[in-house]
PDB file of C-alpha atoms and ligand atoms in Angstrom:
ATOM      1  CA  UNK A   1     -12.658  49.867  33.887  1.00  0.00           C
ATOM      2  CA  UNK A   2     -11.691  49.439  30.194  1.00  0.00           C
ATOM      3  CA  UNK A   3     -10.391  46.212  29.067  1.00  0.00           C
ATOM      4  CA  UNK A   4      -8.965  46.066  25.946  1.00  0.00           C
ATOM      5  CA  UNK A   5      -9.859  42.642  23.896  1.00  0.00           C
ATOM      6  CA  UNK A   6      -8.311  40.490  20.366  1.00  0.00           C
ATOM      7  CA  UNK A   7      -8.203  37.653  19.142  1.00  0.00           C
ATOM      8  CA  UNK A   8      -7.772  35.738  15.627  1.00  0.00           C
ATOM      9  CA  UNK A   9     -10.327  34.747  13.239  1.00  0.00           C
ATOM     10  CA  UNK A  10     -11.083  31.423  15.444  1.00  0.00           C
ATOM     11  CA  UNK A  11     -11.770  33.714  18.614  1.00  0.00           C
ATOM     12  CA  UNK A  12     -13.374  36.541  16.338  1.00  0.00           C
ATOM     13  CA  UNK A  13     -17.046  35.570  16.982  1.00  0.00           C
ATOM     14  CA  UNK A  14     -16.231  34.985  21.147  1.00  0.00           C
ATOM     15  CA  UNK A  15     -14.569  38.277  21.105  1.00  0.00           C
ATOM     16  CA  UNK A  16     -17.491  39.693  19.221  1.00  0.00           C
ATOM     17  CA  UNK A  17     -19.871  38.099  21.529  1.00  0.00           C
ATOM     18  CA  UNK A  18     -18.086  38.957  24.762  1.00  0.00           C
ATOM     19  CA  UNK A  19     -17.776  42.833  23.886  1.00  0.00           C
ATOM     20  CA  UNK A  20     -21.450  42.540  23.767  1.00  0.00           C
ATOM     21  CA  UNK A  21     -21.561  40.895  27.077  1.00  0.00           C
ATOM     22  CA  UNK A  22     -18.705  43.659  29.255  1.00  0.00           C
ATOM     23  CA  UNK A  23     -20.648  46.770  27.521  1.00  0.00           C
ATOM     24  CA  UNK A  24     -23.946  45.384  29.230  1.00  0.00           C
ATOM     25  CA  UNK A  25     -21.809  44.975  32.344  1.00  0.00           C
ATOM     26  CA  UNK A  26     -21.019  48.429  32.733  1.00  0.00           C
ATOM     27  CA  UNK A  27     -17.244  47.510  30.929  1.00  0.00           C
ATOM     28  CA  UNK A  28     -15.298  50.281  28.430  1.00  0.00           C
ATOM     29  CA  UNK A  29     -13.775  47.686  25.853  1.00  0.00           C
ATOM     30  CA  UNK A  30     -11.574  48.865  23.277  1.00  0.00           C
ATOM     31  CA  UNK A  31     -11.469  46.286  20.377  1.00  0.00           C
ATOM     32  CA  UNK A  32      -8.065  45.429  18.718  1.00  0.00           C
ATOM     33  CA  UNK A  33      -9.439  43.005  15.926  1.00  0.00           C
ATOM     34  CA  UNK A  34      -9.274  41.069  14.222  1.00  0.00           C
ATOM     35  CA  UNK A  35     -12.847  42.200  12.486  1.00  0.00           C
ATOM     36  CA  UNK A  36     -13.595  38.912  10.560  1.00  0.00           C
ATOM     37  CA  UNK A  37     -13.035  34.716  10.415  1.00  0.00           C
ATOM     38  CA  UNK A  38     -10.855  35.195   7.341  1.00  0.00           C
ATOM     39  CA  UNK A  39      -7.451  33.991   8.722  1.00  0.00           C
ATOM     40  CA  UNK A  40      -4.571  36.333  10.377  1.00  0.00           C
ATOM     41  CA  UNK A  41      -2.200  35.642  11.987  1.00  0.00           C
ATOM     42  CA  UNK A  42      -2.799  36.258  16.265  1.00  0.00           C
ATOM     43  CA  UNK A  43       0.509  38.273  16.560  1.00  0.00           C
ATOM     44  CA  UNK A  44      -0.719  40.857  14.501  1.00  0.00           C
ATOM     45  CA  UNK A  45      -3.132  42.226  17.160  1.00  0.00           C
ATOM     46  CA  UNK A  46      -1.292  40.382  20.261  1.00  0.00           C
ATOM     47  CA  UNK A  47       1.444  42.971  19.959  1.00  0.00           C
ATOM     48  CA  UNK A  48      -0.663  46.068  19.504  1.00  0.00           C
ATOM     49  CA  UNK A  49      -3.136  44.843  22.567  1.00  0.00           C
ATOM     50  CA  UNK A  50       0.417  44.207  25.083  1.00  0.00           C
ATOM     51  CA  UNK A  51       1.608  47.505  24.298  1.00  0.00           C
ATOM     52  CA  UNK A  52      -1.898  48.934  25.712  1.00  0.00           C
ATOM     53  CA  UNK A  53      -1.810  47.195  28.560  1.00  0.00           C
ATOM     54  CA  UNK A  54       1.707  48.161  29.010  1.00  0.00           C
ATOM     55  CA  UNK A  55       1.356  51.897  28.613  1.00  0.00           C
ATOM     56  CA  UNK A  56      -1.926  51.896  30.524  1.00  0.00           C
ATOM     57  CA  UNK A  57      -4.435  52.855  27.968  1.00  0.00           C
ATOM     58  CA  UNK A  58      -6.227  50.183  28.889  1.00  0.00           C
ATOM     59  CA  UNK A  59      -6.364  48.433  32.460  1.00  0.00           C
ATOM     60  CA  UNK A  60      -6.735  44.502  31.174  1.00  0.00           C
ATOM     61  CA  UNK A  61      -6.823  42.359  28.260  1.00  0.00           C
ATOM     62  CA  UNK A  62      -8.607  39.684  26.805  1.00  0.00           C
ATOM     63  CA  UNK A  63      -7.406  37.216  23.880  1.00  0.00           C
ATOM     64  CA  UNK A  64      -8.898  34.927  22.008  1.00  0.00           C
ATOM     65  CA  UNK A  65      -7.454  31.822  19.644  1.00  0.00           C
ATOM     66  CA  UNK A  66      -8.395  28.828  18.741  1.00  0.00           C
ATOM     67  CA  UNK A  67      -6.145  27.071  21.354  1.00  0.00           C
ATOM     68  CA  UNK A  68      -4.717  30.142  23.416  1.00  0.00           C
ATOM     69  CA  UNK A  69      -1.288  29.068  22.979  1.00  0.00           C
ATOM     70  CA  UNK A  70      -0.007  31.466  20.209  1.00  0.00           C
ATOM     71  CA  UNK A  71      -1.796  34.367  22.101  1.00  0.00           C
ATOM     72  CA  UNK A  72      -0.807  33.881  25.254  1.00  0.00           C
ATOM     73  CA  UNK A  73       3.279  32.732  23.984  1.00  0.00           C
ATOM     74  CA  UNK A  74       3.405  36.025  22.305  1.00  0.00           C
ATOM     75  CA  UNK A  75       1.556  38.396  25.316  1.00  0.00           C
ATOM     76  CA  UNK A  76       4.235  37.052  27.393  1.00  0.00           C
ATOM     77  CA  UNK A  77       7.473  38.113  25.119  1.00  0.00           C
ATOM     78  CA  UNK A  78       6.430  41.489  26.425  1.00  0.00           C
ATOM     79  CA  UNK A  79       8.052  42.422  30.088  1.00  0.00           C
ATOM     80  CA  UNK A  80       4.920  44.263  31.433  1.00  0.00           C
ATOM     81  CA  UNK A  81       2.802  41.438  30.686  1.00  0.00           C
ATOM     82  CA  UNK A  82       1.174  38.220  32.626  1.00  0.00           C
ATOM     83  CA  UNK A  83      -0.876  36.605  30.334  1.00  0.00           C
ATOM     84  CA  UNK A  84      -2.467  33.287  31.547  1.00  0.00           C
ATOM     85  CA  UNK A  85      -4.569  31.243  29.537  1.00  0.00           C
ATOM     86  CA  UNK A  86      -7.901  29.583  31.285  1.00  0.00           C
ATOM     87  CA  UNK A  87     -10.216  27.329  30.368  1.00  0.00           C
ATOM     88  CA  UNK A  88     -12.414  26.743  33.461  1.00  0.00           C
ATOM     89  CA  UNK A  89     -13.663  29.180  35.773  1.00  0.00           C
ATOM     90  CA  UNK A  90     -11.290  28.245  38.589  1.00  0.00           C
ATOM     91  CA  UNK A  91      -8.210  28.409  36.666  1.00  0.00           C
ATOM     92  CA  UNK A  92      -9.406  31.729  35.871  1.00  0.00           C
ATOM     93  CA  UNK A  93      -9.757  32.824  39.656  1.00  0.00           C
ATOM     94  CA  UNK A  94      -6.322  31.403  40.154  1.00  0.00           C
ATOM     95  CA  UNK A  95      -4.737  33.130  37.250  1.00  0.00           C
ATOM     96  CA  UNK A  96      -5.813  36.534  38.946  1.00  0.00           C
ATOM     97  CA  UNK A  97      -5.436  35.597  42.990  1.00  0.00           C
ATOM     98  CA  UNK A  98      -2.173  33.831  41.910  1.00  0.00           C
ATOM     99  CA  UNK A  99      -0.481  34.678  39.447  1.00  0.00           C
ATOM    100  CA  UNK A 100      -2.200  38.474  39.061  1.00  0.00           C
ATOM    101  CA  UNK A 101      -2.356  37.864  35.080  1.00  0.00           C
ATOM    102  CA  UNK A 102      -3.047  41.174  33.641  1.00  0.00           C
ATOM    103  CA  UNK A 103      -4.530  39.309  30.107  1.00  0.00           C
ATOM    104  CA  UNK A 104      -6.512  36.753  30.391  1.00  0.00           C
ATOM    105  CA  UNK A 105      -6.288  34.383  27.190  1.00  0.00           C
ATOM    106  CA  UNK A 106      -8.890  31.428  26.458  1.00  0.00           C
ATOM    107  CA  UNK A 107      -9.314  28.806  23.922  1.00  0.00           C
ATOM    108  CA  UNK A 108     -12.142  29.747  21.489  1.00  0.00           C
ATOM    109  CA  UNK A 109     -12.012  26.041  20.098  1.00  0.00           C
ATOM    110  CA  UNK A 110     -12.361  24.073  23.500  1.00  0.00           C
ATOM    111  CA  UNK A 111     -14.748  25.972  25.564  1.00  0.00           C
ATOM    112  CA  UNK A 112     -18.570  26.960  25.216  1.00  0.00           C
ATOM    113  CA  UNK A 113     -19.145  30.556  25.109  1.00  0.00           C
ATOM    114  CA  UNK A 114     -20.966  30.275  28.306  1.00  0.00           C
ATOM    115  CA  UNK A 115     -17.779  29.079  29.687  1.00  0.00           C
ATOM    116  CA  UNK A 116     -16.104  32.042  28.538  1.00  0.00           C
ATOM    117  CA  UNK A 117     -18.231  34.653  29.896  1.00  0.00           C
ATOM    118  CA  UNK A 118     -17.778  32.449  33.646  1.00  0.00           C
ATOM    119  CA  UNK A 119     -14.093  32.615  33.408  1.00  0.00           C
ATOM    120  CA  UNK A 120     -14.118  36.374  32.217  1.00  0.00           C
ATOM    121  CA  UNK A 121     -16.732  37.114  35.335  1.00  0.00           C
ATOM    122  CA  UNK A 122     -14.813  35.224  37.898  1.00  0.00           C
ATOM    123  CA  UNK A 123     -11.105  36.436  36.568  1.00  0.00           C
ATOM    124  CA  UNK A 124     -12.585  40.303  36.908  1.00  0.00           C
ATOM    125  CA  UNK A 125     -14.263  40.084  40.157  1.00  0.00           C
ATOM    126  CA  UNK A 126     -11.160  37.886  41.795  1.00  0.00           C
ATOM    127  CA  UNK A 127      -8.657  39.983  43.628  1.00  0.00           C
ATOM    128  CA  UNK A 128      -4.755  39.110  43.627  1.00  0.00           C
ATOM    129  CA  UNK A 129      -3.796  37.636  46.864  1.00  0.00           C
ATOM    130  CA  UNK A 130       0.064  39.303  47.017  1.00  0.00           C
ATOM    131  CA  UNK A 131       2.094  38.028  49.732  1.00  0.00           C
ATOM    132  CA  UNK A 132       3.988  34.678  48.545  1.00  0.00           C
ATOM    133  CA  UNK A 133       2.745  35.284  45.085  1.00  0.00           C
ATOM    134  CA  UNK A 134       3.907  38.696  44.716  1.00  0.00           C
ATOM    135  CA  UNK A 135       7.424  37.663  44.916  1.00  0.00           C
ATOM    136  CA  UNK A 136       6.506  34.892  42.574  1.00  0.00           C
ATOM    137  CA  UNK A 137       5.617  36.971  40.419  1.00  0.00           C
ATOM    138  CA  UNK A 138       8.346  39.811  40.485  1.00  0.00           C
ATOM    139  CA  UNK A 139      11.008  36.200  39.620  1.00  0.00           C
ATOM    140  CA  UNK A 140       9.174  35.991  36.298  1.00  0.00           C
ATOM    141  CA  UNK A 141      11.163  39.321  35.195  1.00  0.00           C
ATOM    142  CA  UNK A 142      14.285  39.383  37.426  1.00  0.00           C
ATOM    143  CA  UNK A 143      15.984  36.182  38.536  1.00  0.00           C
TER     144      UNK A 143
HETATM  145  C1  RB5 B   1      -5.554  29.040  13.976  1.00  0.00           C
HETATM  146  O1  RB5 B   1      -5.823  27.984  13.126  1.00  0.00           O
HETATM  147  C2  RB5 B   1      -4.855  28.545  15.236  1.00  0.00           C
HETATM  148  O2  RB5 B   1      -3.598  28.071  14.925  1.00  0.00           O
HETATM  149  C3  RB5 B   1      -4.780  29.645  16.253  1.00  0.00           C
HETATM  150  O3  RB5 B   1      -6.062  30.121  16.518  1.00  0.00           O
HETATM  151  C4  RB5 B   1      -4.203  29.281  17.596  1.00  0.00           C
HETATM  152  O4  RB5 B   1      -4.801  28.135  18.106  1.00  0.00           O
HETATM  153  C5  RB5 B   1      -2.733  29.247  17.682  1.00  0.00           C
HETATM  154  O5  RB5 B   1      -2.146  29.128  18.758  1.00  0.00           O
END
């Protein structure tokens, strides 16, 4: 599987840490930036990262800011993407056997890094459930 992975300079060293972590798990990542903690702005590698995901270069995507928020607000402008931000491991099951987010975003300023690499484990290995949540999900782009 190869998950394509950003964030901004408060996420940088997560992001830098968890591409370490996937490649030992057997994970192709595909880094979008940003490469340093001098401060950007997150849209500039939100964008490029949706429109992977969206054309299928890569399967998933990962985001990191310092709060999530500006990730995860502009992820979601695009059509063909569910982003859903987590911050404990079961919100990051639910995100996936819920909602079937296809980034997962997290808050490099609230959560250890060890928390980060349990929400990233359990959102991977969690299937989506479909049924009631599929249609849920399919209202989130036509209403
Ligand atoms: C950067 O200071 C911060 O605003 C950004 O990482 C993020 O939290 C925005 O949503």
């Amino acid at each position: 599987m190869k998950i394509g992975i950003c964030s901004d300079h408060a996420g940088f060293a997560y992001k830098t840490r968890l591409i370490t972590y996937l490649r030992r798990k057997g994970y192709e990542t595909v880094d979008f930036g940003t490469d340093s903690e001098v401060s950007m702005d997150y849209s500039d590698v939100a964008h490029p990262l949706a429109l992977a995901v969206e054309k299928g270069e890569v399967d998933l995507g990962i985001a990191f800011c310092g709060t999530g928020n500006g990730m995860a607000m502009t992820l979601n402008k695009h059509k063909g993407i569910r982003a859903g931000l987590a911050w404990t491991s079961e919100i990051g099951r639910l995100v996936k056997a819920h909602n079937n987010a296809n980034v997962l975003v997290m808050p490099a300023r609230f959560i250890s890094f060890r928390m980060a690499t349990s929400i990233t484990r359990t959102w991977l290995e969690t299937e989506f459930e479909g049924g009631r949540h599929q249609r849920r999900i399919e209202k989130m782009v036509s209403w």
